[in-house]
PDB file of C-alpha atoms and ligand atoms in Angstrom:
ATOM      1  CA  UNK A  16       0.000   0.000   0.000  1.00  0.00           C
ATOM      2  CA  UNK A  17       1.136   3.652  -0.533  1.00  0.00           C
ATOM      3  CA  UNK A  18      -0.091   7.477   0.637  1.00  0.00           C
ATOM      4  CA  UNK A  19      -0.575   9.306  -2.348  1.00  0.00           C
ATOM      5  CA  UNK A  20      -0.892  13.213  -2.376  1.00  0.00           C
ATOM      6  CA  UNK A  21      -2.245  14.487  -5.084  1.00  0.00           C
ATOM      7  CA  UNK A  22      -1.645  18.788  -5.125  1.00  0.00           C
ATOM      8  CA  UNK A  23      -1.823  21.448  -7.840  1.00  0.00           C
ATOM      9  CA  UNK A  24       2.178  22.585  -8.718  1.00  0.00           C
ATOM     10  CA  UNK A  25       3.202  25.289  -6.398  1.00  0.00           C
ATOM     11  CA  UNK A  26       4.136  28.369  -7.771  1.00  0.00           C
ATOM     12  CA  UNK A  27       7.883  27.959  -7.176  1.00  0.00           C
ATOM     13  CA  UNK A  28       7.726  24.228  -8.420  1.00  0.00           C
ATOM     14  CA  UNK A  29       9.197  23.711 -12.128  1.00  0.00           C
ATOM     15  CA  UNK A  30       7.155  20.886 -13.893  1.00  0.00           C
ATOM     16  CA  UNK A  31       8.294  17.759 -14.934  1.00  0.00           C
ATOM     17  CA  UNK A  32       9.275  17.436 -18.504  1.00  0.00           C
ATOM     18  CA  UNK A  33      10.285  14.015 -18.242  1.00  0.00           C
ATOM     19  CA  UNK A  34       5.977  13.202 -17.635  1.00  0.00           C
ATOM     20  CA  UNK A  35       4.701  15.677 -19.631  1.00  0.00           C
ATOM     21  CA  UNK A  36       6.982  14.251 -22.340  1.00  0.00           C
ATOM     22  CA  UNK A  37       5.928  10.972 -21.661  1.00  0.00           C
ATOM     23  CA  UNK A  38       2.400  11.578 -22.589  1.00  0.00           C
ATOM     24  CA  UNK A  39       2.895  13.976 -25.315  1.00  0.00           C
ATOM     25  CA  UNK A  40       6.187  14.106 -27.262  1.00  0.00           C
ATOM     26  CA  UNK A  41       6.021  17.482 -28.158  1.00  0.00           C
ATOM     27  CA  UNK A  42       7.098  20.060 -26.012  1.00  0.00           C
ATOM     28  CA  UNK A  43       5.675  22.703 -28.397  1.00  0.00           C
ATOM     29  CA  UNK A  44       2.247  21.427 -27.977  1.00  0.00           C
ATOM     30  CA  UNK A  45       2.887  21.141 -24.352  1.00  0.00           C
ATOM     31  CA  UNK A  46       4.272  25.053 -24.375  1.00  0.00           C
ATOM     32  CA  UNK A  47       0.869  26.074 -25.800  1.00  0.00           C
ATOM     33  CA  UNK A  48      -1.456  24.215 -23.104  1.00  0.00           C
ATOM     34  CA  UNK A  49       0.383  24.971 -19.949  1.00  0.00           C
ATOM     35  CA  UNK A  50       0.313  28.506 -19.552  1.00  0.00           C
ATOM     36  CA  UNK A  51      -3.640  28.016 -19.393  1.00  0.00           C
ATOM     37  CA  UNK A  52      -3.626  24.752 -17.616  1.00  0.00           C
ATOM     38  CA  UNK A  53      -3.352  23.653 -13.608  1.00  0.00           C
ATOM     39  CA  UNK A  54      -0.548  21.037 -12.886  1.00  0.00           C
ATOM     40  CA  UNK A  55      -1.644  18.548 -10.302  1.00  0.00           C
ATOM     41  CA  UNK A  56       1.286  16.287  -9.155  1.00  0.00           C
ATOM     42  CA  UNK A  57       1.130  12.995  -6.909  1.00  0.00           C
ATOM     43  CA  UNK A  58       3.679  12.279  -4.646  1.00  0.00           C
ATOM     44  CA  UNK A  59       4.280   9.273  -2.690  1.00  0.00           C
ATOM     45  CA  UNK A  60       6.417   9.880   0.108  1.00  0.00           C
ATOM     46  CA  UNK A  61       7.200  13.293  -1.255  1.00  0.00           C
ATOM     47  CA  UNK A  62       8.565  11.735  -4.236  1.00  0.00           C
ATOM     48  CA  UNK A  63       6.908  13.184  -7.243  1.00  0.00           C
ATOM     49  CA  UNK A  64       5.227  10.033  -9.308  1.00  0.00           C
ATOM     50  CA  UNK A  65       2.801  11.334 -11.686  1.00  0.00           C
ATOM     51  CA  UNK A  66       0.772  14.281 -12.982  1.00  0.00           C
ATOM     52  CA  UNK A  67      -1.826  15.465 -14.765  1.00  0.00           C
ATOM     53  CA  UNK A  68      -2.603  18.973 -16.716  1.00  0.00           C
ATOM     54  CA  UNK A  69      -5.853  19.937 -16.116  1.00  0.00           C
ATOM     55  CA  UNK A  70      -7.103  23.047 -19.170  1.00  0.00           C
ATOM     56  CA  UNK A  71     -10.460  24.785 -19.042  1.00  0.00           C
ATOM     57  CA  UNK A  72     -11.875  24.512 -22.518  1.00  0.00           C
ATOM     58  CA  UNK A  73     -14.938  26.991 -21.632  1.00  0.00           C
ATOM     59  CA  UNK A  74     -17.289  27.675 -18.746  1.00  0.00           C
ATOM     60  CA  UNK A  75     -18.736  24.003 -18.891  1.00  0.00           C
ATOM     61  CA  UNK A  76     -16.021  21.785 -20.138  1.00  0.00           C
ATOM     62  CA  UNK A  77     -12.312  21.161 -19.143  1.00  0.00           C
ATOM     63  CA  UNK A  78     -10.168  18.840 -21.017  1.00  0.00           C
ATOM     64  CA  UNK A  79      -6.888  16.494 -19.201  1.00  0.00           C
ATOM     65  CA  UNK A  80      -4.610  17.474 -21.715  1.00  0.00           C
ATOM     66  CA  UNK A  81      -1.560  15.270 -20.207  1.00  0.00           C
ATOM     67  CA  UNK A  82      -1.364  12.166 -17.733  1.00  0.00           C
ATOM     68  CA  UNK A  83       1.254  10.244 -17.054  1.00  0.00           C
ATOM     69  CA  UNK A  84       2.411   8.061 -14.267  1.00  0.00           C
ATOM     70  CA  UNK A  85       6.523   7.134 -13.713  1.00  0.00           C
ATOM     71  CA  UNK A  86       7.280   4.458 -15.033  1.00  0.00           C
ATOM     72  CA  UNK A  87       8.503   2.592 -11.989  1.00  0.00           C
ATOM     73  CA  UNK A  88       4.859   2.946 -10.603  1.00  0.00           C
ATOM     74  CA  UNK A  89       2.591   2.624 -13.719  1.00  0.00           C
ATOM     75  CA  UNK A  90       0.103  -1.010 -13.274  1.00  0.00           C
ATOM     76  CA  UNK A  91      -0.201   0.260  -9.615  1.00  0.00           C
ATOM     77  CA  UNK A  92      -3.862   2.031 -10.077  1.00  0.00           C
ATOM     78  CA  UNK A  93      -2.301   5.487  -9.490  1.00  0.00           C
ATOM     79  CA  UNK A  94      -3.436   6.203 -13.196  1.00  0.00           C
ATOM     80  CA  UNK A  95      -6.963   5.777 -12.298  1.00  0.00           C
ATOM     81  CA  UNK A  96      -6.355   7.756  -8.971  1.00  0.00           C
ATOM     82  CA  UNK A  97      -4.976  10.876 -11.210  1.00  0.00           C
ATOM     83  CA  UNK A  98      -8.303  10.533 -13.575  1.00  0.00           C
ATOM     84  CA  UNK A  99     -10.882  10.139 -10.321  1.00  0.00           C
ATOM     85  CA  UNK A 100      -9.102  13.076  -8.560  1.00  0.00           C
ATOM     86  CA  UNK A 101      -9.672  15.036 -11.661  1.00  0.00           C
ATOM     87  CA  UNK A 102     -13.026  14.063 -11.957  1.00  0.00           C
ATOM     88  CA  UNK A 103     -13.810  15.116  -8.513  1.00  0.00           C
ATOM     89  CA  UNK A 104     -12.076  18.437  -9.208  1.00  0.00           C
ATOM     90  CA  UNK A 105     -14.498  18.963 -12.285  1.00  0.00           C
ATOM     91  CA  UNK A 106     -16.854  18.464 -10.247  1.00  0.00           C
ATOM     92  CA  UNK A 107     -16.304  20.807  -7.701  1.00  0.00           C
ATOM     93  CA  UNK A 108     -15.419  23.142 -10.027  1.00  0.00           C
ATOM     94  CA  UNK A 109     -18.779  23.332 -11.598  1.00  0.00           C
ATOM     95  CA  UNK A 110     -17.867  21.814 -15.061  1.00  0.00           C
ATOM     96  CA  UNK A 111     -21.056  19.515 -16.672  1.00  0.00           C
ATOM     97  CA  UNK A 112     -18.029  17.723 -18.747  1.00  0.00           C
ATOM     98  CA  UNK A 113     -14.590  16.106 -18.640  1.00  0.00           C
ATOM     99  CA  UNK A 114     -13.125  15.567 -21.877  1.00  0.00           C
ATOM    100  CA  UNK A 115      -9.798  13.947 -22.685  1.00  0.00           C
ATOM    101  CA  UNK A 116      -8.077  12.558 -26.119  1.00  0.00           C
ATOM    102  CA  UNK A 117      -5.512   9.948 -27.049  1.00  0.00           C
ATOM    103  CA  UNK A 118      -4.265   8.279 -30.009  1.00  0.00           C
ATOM    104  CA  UNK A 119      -5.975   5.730 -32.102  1.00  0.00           C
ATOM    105  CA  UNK A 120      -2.916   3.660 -30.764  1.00  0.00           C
ATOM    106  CA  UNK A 121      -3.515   3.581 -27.629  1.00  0.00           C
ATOM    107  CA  UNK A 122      -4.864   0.545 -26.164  1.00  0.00           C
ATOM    108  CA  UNK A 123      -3.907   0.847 -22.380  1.00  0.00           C
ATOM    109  CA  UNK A 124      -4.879   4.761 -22.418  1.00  0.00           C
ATOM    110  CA  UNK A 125      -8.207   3.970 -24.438  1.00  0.00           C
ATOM    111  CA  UNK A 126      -9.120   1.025 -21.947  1.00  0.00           C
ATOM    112  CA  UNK A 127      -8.612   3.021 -18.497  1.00  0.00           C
ATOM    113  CA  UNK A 128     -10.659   6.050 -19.718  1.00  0.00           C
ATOM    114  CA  UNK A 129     -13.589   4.517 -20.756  1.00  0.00           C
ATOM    115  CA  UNK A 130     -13.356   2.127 -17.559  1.00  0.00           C
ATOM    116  CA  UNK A 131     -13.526   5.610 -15.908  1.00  0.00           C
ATOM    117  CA  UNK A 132     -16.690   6.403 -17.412  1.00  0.00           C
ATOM    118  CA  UNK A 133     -15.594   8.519 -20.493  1.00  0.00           C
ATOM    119  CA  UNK A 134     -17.391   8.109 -24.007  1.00  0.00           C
ATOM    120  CA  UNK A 135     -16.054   8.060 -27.132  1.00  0.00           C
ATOM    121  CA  UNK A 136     -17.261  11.477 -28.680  1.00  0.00           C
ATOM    122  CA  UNK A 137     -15.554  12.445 -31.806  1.00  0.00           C
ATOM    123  CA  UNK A 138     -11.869  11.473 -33.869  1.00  0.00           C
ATOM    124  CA  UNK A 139      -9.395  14.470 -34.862  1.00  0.00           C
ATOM    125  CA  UNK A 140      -8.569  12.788 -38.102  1.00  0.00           C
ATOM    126  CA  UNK A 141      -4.996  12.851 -38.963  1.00  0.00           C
ATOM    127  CA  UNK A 142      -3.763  14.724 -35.708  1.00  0.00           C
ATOM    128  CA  UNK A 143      -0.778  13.056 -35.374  1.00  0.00           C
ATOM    129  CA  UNK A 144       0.188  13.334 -38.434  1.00  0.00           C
ATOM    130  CA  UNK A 145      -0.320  16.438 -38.984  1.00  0.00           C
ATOM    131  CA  UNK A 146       0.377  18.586 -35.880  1.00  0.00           C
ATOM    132  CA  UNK A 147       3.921  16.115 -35.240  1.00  0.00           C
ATOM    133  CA  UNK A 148       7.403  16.135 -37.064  1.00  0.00           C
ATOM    134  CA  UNK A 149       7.857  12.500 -36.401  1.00  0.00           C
ATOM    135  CA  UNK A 150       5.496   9.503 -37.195  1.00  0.00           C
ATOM    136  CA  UNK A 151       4.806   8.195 -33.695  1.00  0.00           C
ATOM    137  CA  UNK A 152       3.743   4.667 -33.147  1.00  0.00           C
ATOM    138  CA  UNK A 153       2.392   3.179 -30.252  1.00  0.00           C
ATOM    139  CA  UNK A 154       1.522  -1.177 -29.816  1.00  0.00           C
ATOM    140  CA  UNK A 155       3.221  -1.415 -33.185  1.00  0.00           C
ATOM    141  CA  UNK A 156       0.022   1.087 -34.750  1.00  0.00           C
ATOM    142  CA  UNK A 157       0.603   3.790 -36.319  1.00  0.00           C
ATOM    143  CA  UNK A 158      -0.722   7.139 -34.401  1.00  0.00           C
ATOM    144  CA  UNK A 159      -2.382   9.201 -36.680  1.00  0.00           C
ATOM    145  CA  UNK A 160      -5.680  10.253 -35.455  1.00  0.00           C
ATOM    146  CA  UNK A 161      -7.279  11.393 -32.156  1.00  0.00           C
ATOM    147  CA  UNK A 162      -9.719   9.666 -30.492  1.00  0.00           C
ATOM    148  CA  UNK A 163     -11.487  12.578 -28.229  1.00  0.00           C
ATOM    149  CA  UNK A 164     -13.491  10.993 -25.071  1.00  0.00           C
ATOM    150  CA  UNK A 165     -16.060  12.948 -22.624  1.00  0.00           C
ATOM    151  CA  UNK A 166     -17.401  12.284 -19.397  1.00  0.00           C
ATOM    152  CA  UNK A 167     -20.466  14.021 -18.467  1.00  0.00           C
ATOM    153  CA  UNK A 168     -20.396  15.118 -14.729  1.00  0.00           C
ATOM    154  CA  UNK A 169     -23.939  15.140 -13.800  1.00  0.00           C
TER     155      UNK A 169
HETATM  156  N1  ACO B  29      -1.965  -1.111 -21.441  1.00  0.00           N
HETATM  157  C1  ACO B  29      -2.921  -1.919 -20.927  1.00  0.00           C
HETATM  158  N2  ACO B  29      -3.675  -1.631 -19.843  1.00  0.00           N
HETATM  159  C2  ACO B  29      -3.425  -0.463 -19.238  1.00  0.00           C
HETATM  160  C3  ACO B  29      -2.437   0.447 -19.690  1.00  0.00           C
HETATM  161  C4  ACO B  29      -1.689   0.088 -20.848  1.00  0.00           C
HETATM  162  N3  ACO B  29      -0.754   0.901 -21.374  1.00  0.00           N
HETATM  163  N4  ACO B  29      -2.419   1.527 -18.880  1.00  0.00           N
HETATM  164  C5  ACO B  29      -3.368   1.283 -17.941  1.00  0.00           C
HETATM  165  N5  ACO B  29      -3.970   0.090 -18.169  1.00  0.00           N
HETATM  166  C6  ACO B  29      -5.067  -0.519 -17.384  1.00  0.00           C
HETATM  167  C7  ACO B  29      -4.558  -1.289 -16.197  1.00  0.00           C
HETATM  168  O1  ACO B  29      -4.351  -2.650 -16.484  1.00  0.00           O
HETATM  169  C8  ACO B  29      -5.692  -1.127 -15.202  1.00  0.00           C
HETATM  170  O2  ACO B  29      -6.753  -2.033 -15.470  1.00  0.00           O
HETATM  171  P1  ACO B  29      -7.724  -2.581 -14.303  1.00  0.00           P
HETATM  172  O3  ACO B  29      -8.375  -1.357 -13.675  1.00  0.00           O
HETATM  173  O4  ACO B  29      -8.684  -3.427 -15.035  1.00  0.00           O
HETATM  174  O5  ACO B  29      -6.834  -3.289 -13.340  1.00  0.00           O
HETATM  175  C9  ACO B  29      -6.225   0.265 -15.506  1.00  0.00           C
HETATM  176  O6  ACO B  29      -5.853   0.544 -16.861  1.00  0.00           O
HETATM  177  C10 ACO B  29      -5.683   1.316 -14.576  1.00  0.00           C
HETATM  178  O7  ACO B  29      -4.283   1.285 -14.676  1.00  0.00           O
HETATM  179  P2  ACO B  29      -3.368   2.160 -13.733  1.00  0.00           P
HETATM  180  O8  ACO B  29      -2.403   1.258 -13.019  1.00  0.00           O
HETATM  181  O9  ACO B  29      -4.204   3.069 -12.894  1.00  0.00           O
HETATM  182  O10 ACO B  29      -2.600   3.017 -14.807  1.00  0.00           O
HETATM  183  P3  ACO B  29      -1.127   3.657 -14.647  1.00  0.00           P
HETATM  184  O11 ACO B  29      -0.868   4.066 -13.254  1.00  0.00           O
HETATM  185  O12 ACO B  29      -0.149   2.795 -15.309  1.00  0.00           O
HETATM  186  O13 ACO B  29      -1.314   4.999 -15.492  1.00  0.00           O
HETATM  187  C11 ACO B  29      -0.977   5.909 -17.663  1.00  0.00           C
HETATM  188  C12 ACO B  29      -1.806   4.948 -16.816  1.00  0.00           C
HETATM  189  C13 ACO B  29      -1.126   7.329 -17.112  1.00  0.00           C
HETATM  190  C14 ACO B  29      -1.539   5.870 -19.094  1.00  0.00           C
HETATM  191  C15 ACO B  29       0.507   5.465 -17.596  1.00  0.00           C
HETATM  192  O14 ACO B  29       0.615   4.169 -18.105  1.00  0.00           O
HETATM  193  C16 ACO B  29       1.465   6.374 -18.334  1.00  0.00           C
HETATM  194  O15 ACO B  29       1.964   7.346 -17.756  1.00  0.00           O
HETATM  195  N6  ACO B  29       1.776   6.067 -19.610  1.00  0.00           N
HETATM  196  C17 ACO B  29       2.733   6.866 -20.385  1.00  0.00           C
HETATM  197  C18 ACO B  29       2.179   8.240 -20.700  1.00  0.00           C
HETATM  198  C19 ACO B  29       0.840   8.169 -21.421  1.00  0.00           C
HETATM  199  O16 ACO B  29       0.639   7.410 -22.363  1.00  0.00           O
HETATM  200  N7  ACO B  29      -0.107   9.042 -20.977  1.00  0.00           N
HETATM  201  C20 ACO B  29      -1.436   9.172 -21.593  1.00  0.00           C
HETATM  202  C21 ACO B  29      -1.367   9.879 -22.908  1.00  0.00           C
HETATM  203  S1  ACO B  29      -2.944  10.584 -23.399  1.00  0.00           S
HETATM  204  C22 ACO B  29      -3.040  12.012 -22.466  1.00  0.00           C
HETATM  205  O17 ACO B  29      -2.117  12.385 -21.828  1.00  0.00           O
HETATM  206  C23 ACO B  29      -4.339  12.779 -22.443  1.00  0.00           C
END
């Protein structure tokens, strides 16, 4: 068993690029989101382990726009801690809807979400290919479009 703390970044905190690489590969995408996003980082045992990037789309939506868990701790159900604790923020918060988007490639990603209650809702054809310098591949798939999922907080 562990104690995880889950926190928005602190203002004198510098975020981890080494996470919010690991979800998204480009830092220039990254660069555009965070100056409108909240961090929230989980530590266990004050070690930092995982984050997500919480973005407010509009008045009644807000969209995860990065997750990621280190690897040393992913399979450990701290990824579905990082997506409940978000819910519960968007909740709180007053947003009617959670959205978040992943490639076509990913299996694992694709799975937990829609365990977590989000709905397929639409496909960004040809993201990846054409907002990324490099083909990325993911499960041996190519990643070329994005599947965009919603959870309605009602
Ligand atoms: N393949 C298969 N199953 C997976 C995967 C995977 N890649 N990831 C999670 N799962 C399943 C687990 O088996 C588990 O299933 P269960 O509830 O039936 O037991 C469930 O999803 C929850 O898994 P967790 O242990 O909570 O997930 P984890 O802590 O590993 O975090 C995460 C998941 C964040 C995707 C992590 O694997 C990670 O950081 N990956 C690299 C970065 C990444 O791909 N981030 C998401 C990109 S999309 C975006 O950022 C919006």
């Amino acid at each position: 068993m562990f104690s995880l703390v889950i926190k928005p970044i602190g203002e004198e905190d510098t975020p981890s690029y080494d996470l919010l690489l690991s979800a998204d590969p480009s830092e220039l995408a990254i660069q555009v989101y965070l100056p409108y996003s909240t961090i929230y980082q989980a530590y266990i045992e004050e070690r930092l382990i995982g984050q997500y990037v919480f973005f407010p789309v509009d008045n009644h939506e807000a969209e995860i726009k990065n997750i990621a868990v280190d690897e040393a701790y992913q399979g450990q159900g701290i990824g579905k801690l990082l997506l409940q604790d978000a819910i519960q923020r968007a909740i709180s918060s007053g947003y009617k809807i959670l959205s978040i988007g992943t490639s076509n490639a990913s299996i694992g990603q694709l799975y937990l979400y829609q365990k977590q209650g989000f709905e397929l809702s639409g496909i960004k054809m040809n993201f990846f290919i054409d907002n990324y310098s490099e083909p990325l591949y993911e499960n041996g798939i190519q990643c070329k479009h994005m599947i965009m999922l919603t959870k309605e907080l009602y």
